[in-house]
XYZ file of C-alpha atoms in Angstrom:
358
model
C -17.064 -54.388 86.732
C -17.819 -52.738 83.423
C -21.502 -52.276 82.747
C -22.930 -54.267 79.848
C -23.722 -52.050 76.862
C -26.759 -53.216 74.946
C -26.645 -52.927 71.192
C -30.051 -51.742 70.116
C -31.368 -52.714 66.715
C -33.884 -50.209 65.491
C -36.759 -51.233 63.244
C -37.531 -47.657 62.202
C -41.131 -48.412 62.642
C -39.859 -51.891 62.260
C -38.090 -54.745 64.105
C -35.466 -57.481 63.599
C -34.418 -61.016 63.083
C -31.942 -63.739 63.585
C -30.929 -66.741 61.508
C -28.043 -68.784 60.267
C -28.333 -69.052 56.514
C -26.622 -71.613 54.363
C -27.434 -70.917 50.745
C -25.447 -71.814 47.666
C -26.184 -68.479 46.018
C -24.911 -66.376 48.913
C -22.649 -63.625 47.612
C -21.438 -62.213 50.929
C -21.823 -62.842 54.657
C -20.478 -60.915 57.626
C -20.932 -60.845 61.387
C -22.135 -57.333 62.241
C -21.910 -57.907 66.000
C -22.056 -61.192 67.902
C -25.592 -62.503 67.396
C -26.281 -60.571 64.183
C -25.293 -61.685 60.670
C -25.804 -59.738 57.454
C -26.048 -61.805 54.275
C -26.549 -60.694 50.693
C -28.037 -63.318 48.401
C -28.489 -63.531 44.627
C -31.095 -66.020 43.438
C -32.503 -67.006 40.053
C -35.333 -64.690 39.159
C -33.214 -62.701 39.346
C -33.529 -61.528 42.960
C -31.025 -59.708 45.151
C -31.874 -59.899 48.849
C -30.310 -58.591 52.046
C -30.940 -60.638 55.196
C -30.269 -59.724 58.802
C -30.032 -62.666 61.176
C -30.527 -61.722 64.828
C -30.325 -63.972 67.844
C -33.329 -63.104 70.017
C -31.690 -64.798 72.990
C -28.635 -62.546 72.898
C -28.299 -60.520 76.134
C -26.800 -57.555 74.267
C -29.246 -57.157 71.379
C -32.582 -55.405 71.712
C -35.332 -54.724 69.190
C -37.078 -51.357 69.053
C -39.551 -49.436 66.943
C -39.056 -45.730 66.302
C -41.353 -42.900 65.324
C -39.653 -40.051 63.470
C -40.958 -36.494 63.698
C -42.439 -36.453 60.207
C -40.882 -38.235 57.239
C -37.157 -39.017 57.407
C -34.728 -41.391 55.706
C -33.936 -44.620 57.594
C -30.257 -43.672 57.765
C -31.181 -40.365 59.438
C -33.465 -42.146 61.898
C -30.741 -44.636 62.790
C -28.241 -41.824 63.349
C -30.739 -39.989 65.571
C -31.018 -43.091 67.769
C -27.316 -43.831 68.056
C -25.591 -42.798 71.281
C -23.154 -44.123 73.864
C -24.769 -47.140 75.505
C -27.555 -47.180 72.901
C -25.925 -48.201 69.650
C -28.126 -48.315 66.580
C -26.572 -51.298 64.808
C -29.125 -51.728 62.043
C -32.463 -50.420 60.842
C -35.191 -51.029 58.266
C -38.344 -49.225 57.182
C -41.784 -50.377 58.226
C -45.474 -49.512 57.867
C -47.113 -47.218 55.342
C -47.526 -43.485 55.868
C -49.934 -40.734 54.939
C -48.726 -37.620 53.139
C -48.552 -35.848 56.506
C -46.067 -38.413 57.814
C -48.449 -40.292 60.118
C -48.440 -44.111 60.133
C -51.402 -45.871 58.561
C -51.390 -48.788 61.000
C -51.297 -49.175 64.775
C -48.000 -48.109 66.305
C -46.506 -48.513 69.787
C -43.031 -47.249 70.724
C -41.506 -48.177 74.094
C -44.945 -49.027 75.415
C -46.575 -45.718 74.459
C -49.252 -45.884 71.785
C -48.471 -43.475 68.945
C -51.468 -44.278 66.768
C -54.390 -46.642 67.258
C -57.397 -47.440 65.091
C -59.499 -50.344 63.839
C -57.486 -52.431 61.392
C -57.577 -55.647 59.359
C -53.850 -55.549 58.575
C -51.050 -57.653 60.000
C -48.785 -56.135 62.638
C -45.639 -57.193 64.459
C -45.686 -56.949 68.257
C -42.921 -57.363 70.817
C -44.003 -57.970 74.385
C -42.343 -57.234 77.699
C -40.703 -60.681 77.682
C -39.267 -60.005 74.179
C -41.599 -62.446 72.428
C -42.582 -61.589 68.819
C -46.138 -61.987 67.518
C -47.665 -61.426 64.085
C -51.422 -60.820 64.216
C -54.116 -58.602 62.712
C -54.002 -56.207 65.670
C -56.987 -53.861 65.922
C -57.563 -51.191 68.583
C -59.862 -52.001 71.492
C -59.610 -49.572 74.421
C -61.608 -48.738 77.538
C -61.812 -45.894 80.057
C -62.938 -46.888 83.566
C -64.171 -44.135 85.887
C -63.660 -44.088 89.660
C -67.158 -45.505 90.127
C -66.236 -48.410 87.765
C -68.538 -47.209 84.978
C -66.903 -47.795 81.579
C -66.613 -45.848 78.341
C -65.326 -47.484 75.148
C -62.428 -45.721 73.401
C -62.351 -45.325 69.621
C -58.702 -44.529 68.940
C -55.460 -42.825 69.900
C -54.093 -39.683 68.235
C -56.663 -39.584 65.463
C -59.430 -37.120 64.635
C -62.432 -37.051 66.989
C -65.901 -36.948 65.474
C -69.396 -36.778 66.983
C -70.132 -39.675 69.315
C -66.549 -40.955 69.585
C -63.962 -40.928 72.366
C -60.248 -40.468 71.693
C -57.007 -40.426 73.628
C -54.254 -37.941 72.792
C -50.635 -37.855 73.942
C -47.630 -35.645 73.213
C -46.908 -37.387 69.896
C -50.040 -35.707 68.538
C -48.887 -32.176 69.331
C -49.387 -29.418 71.887
C -53.207 -29.640 71.975
C -56.028 -31.917 70.835
C -57.197 -29.499 68.125
C -60.839 -30.444 68.681
C -63.657 -27.906 68.366
C -65.629 -26.216 71.148
C -67.998 -29.136 71.659
C -67.577 -32.242 73.802
C -65.633 -32.641 77.052
C -61.955 -33.305 77.773
C -59.884 -34.409 80.762
C -56.144 -34.113 81.344
C -54.740 -37.360 82.766
C -51.543 -37.621 84.845
C -49.954 -41.114 84.937
C -49.459 -42.957 88.254
C -46.806 -45.230 86.725
C -43.381 -44.959 85.119
C -43.508 -47.715 82.486
C -45.964 -47.494 79.583
C -47.442 -50.666 78.124
C -50.164 -51.445 75.584
C -52.640 -54.274 76.269
C -52.358 -53.393 79.926
C -54.483 -51.382 82.393
C -52.858 -48.080 83.375
C -53.775 -45.812 86.315
C -54.130 -42.032 85.967
C -55.260 -39.095 88.080
C -57.641 -36.588 86.500
C -55.701 -33.309 86.635
C -58.235 -31.083 84.863
C -61.634 -31.237 83.173
C -63.382 -28.906 80.741
C -66.677 -28.861 78.824
C -65.048 -27.903 75.531
C -62.279 -29.024 73.176
C -58.695 -28.123 72.214
C -57.227 -28.962 75.628
C -53.453 -28.748 76.037
C -51.789 -32.170 76.006
C -49.507 -32.753 79.039
C -45.974 -33.816 77.987
C -46.002 -36.891 80.234
C -49.711 -37.724 80.278
C -52.765 -37.966 78.060
C -56.048 -36.237 77.275
C -59.361 -38.073 77.249
C -61.452 -36.375 74.552
C -65.192 -37.138 74.472
C -67.209 -36.145 71.424
C -70.687 -34.677 71.729
C -73.493 -37.069 72.612
C -73.130 -40.118 74.849
C -69.349 -39.744 75.435
C -69.700 -36.152 76.715
C -72.606 -37.116 78.970
C -70.510 -39.951 80.416
C -67.546 -37.691 81.225
C -69.681 -34.944 82.748
C -71.607 -37.432 84.935
C -68.844 -39.851 85.944
C -65.492 -38.043 86.007
C -64.214 -35.416 88.460
C -60.859 -33.705 89.019
C -58.558 -35.710 91.355
C -60.308 -39.018 90.546
C -58.076 -42.050 90.046
C -59.170 -43.700 86.798
C -58.129 -46.686 84.685
C -57.281 -46.640 81.004
C -56.908 -49.821 78.969
C -55.036 -48.994 75.762
C -55.504 -52.290 74.032
C -55.484 -54.230 70.797
C -57.214 -57.424 69.759
C -56.156 -60.163 70.259
C -56.199 -59.244 73.968
C -54.468 -62.493 74.930
C -51.120 -60.918 73.979
C -50.262 -58.870 77.077
C -47.957 -55.939 77.834
C -46.936 -54.881 74.342
C -43.792 -52.736 74.242
C -43.494 -52.313 70.462
C -46.107 -52.609 67.715
C -45.585 -51.988 64.020
C -47.930 -52.404 61.072
C -47.507 -53.529 57.495
C -49.762 -55.195 54.955
C -50.126 -58.893 54.189
C -49.357 -62.065 56.149
C -46.927 -64.221 54.176
C -46.317 -67.316 56.319
C -48.338 -68.692 59.241
C -47.242 -71.736 61.256
C -44.937 -72.819 58.451
C -47.533 -72.501 55.660
C -47.597 -70.085 52.717
C -50.747 -67.964 53.255
C -49.695 -64.988 51.137
C -52.618 -64.924 48.704
C -55.476 -65.773 51.085
C -54.219 -63.373 53.760
C -53.800 -60.530 51.280
C -57.473 -60.760 50.406
C -58.471 -60.932 54.079
C -56.487 -57.744 54.726
C -58.196 -55.855 51.911
C -55.161 -55.720 49.601
C -55.589 -55.485 45.845
C -54.015 -57.939 43.443
C -52.190 -55.029 41.811
C -50.282 -54.706 45.104
C -49.532 -58.274 46.190
C -49.228 -59.978 42.789
C -46.726 -57.459 41.401
C -42.959 -57.815 41.723
C -41.520 -54.865 43.596
C -38.869 -53.895 46.102
C -40.066 -55.173 49.496
C -39.262 -55.121 53.206
C -40.527 -58.196 55.074
C -39.987 -59.830 58.440
C -40.406 -63.163 60.204
C -39.221 -65.529 62.909
C -38.554 -69.247 63.321
C -40.792 -71.785 65.046
C -39.241 -71.491 68.519
C -38.867 -67.667 68.253
C -35.133 -67.796 68.933
C -34.279 -66.168 65.617
C -35.782 -63.148 63.935
C -35.436 -62.617 60.200
C -35.478 -59.295 58.460
C -35.293 -59.112 54.663
C -35.246 -56.639 51.833
C -35.394 -57.488 48.138
C -34.226 -55.003 45.513
C -35.817 -53.940 42.271
C -32.984 -52.792 40.008
C -34.012 -53.196 36.351
C -32.651 -56.532 35.132
C -30.325 -57.117 38.092
C -33.198 -57.810 40.509
C -36.874 -57.860 39.581
C -38.280 -57.597 43.103
C -40.767 -60.105 44.523
C -44.494 -60.585 44.816
C -46.097 -61.935 47.998
C -46.067 -65.585 46.927
C -42.363 -65.391 46.013
C -41.504 -63.765 49.359
C -43.379 -66.479 51.239
C -41.616 -69.292 49.368
C -38.221 -67.718 50.002
C -38.954 -67.396 53.719
C -40.016 -71.041 53.913
C -36.727 -72.010 52.273
C -34.811 -70.457 55.197
C -37.081 -72.109 57.797
C -39.188 -69.081 58.725
C -42.438 -70.191 60.374
C -44.265 -66.829 60.601
C -43.791 -63.683 58.518
C -45.497 -60.653 56.960
C -44.840 -57.774 54.587
C -43.793 -54.491 56.217
C -43.529 -52.105 53.270
C -42.266 -51.888 49.724
C -41.365 -49.830 46.716
C -38.972 -46.918 46.790
C -38.884 -46.694 50.591
C -37.406 -50.193 50.969
C -34.216 -49.649 52.966
C -31.829 -51.631 55.156
C -29.182 -49.749 57.127
C -26.279 -51.646 58.718
C -23.554 -49.822 60.620
C -24.672 -46.403 59.339
C -24.687 -47.483 55.673
C -27.553 -48.367 53.341
C -26.764 -51.887 52.127
C -29.617 -52.659 49.700
């Protein structure tokens, strides 16, 4: 019997959706693959939108996030992920990035945490059972020594300062880059499948009372800053110990996260337009959420069987772009129950079958 080839939909630091749209102003609709429909819509405004409809119950469609090595166009990222048995059918941009190419928000790819920090912003998570969640995910991690003593973690793959404890993995680079102070431990995983919001077991492979430890390709480095974290590591951790690491995010009730992607601004919650109130709660300025612009935004229906991914263009008089309130109202019109803004402006991109469609 022929093996079933899964078509993988890549949310280049993003994710996807599924819906059957029936709108009078639809200009074109096509089935990309069974379970995925691409629709272009023109609405009074004027607005030009591209919608991907993805059936989350399809056995041959899978949603993934992706972390490029630096900054790269969505079309290039899709091409890099396309191979026999792993077809990149479609892709969109997500999250905001620093000038160095690092994401601003929490990011998990295939269960491995790429970046983790405290955050007030909305994120999209996909769990092991393929359920989507939109929440204000914020990092909350813990290191548990062999003797069960615990040390709170402050982040993943971000700069360590005095009194903080960080985790580093191969996405960060060859070494932690920390100074000569503190203490660091190389951790070898005792598992094959990475997950966030789950407790993972490691063996301590090496320990040193200084910084800039080499990062193992398949493991992590626990990096303790000077002060209480260093004292904890020196007193409680030894080479060959089996230790526990909880790489987690609040809310902790959402278990075993495989993919996590950030954005900025909840648009719809439980079928209600919350665009303006949520923008303020996430620290966004009115000059960002009240202005019409090109946008990338995402949502799902009430029973999470369909996932919606949208882009709206800003092309002079042909399409003015949307503000947050306008995005929320559009999503409600196509029966989206939960949604948030992923990104916007000049980076707004939707790729379908190797071509940019917006």
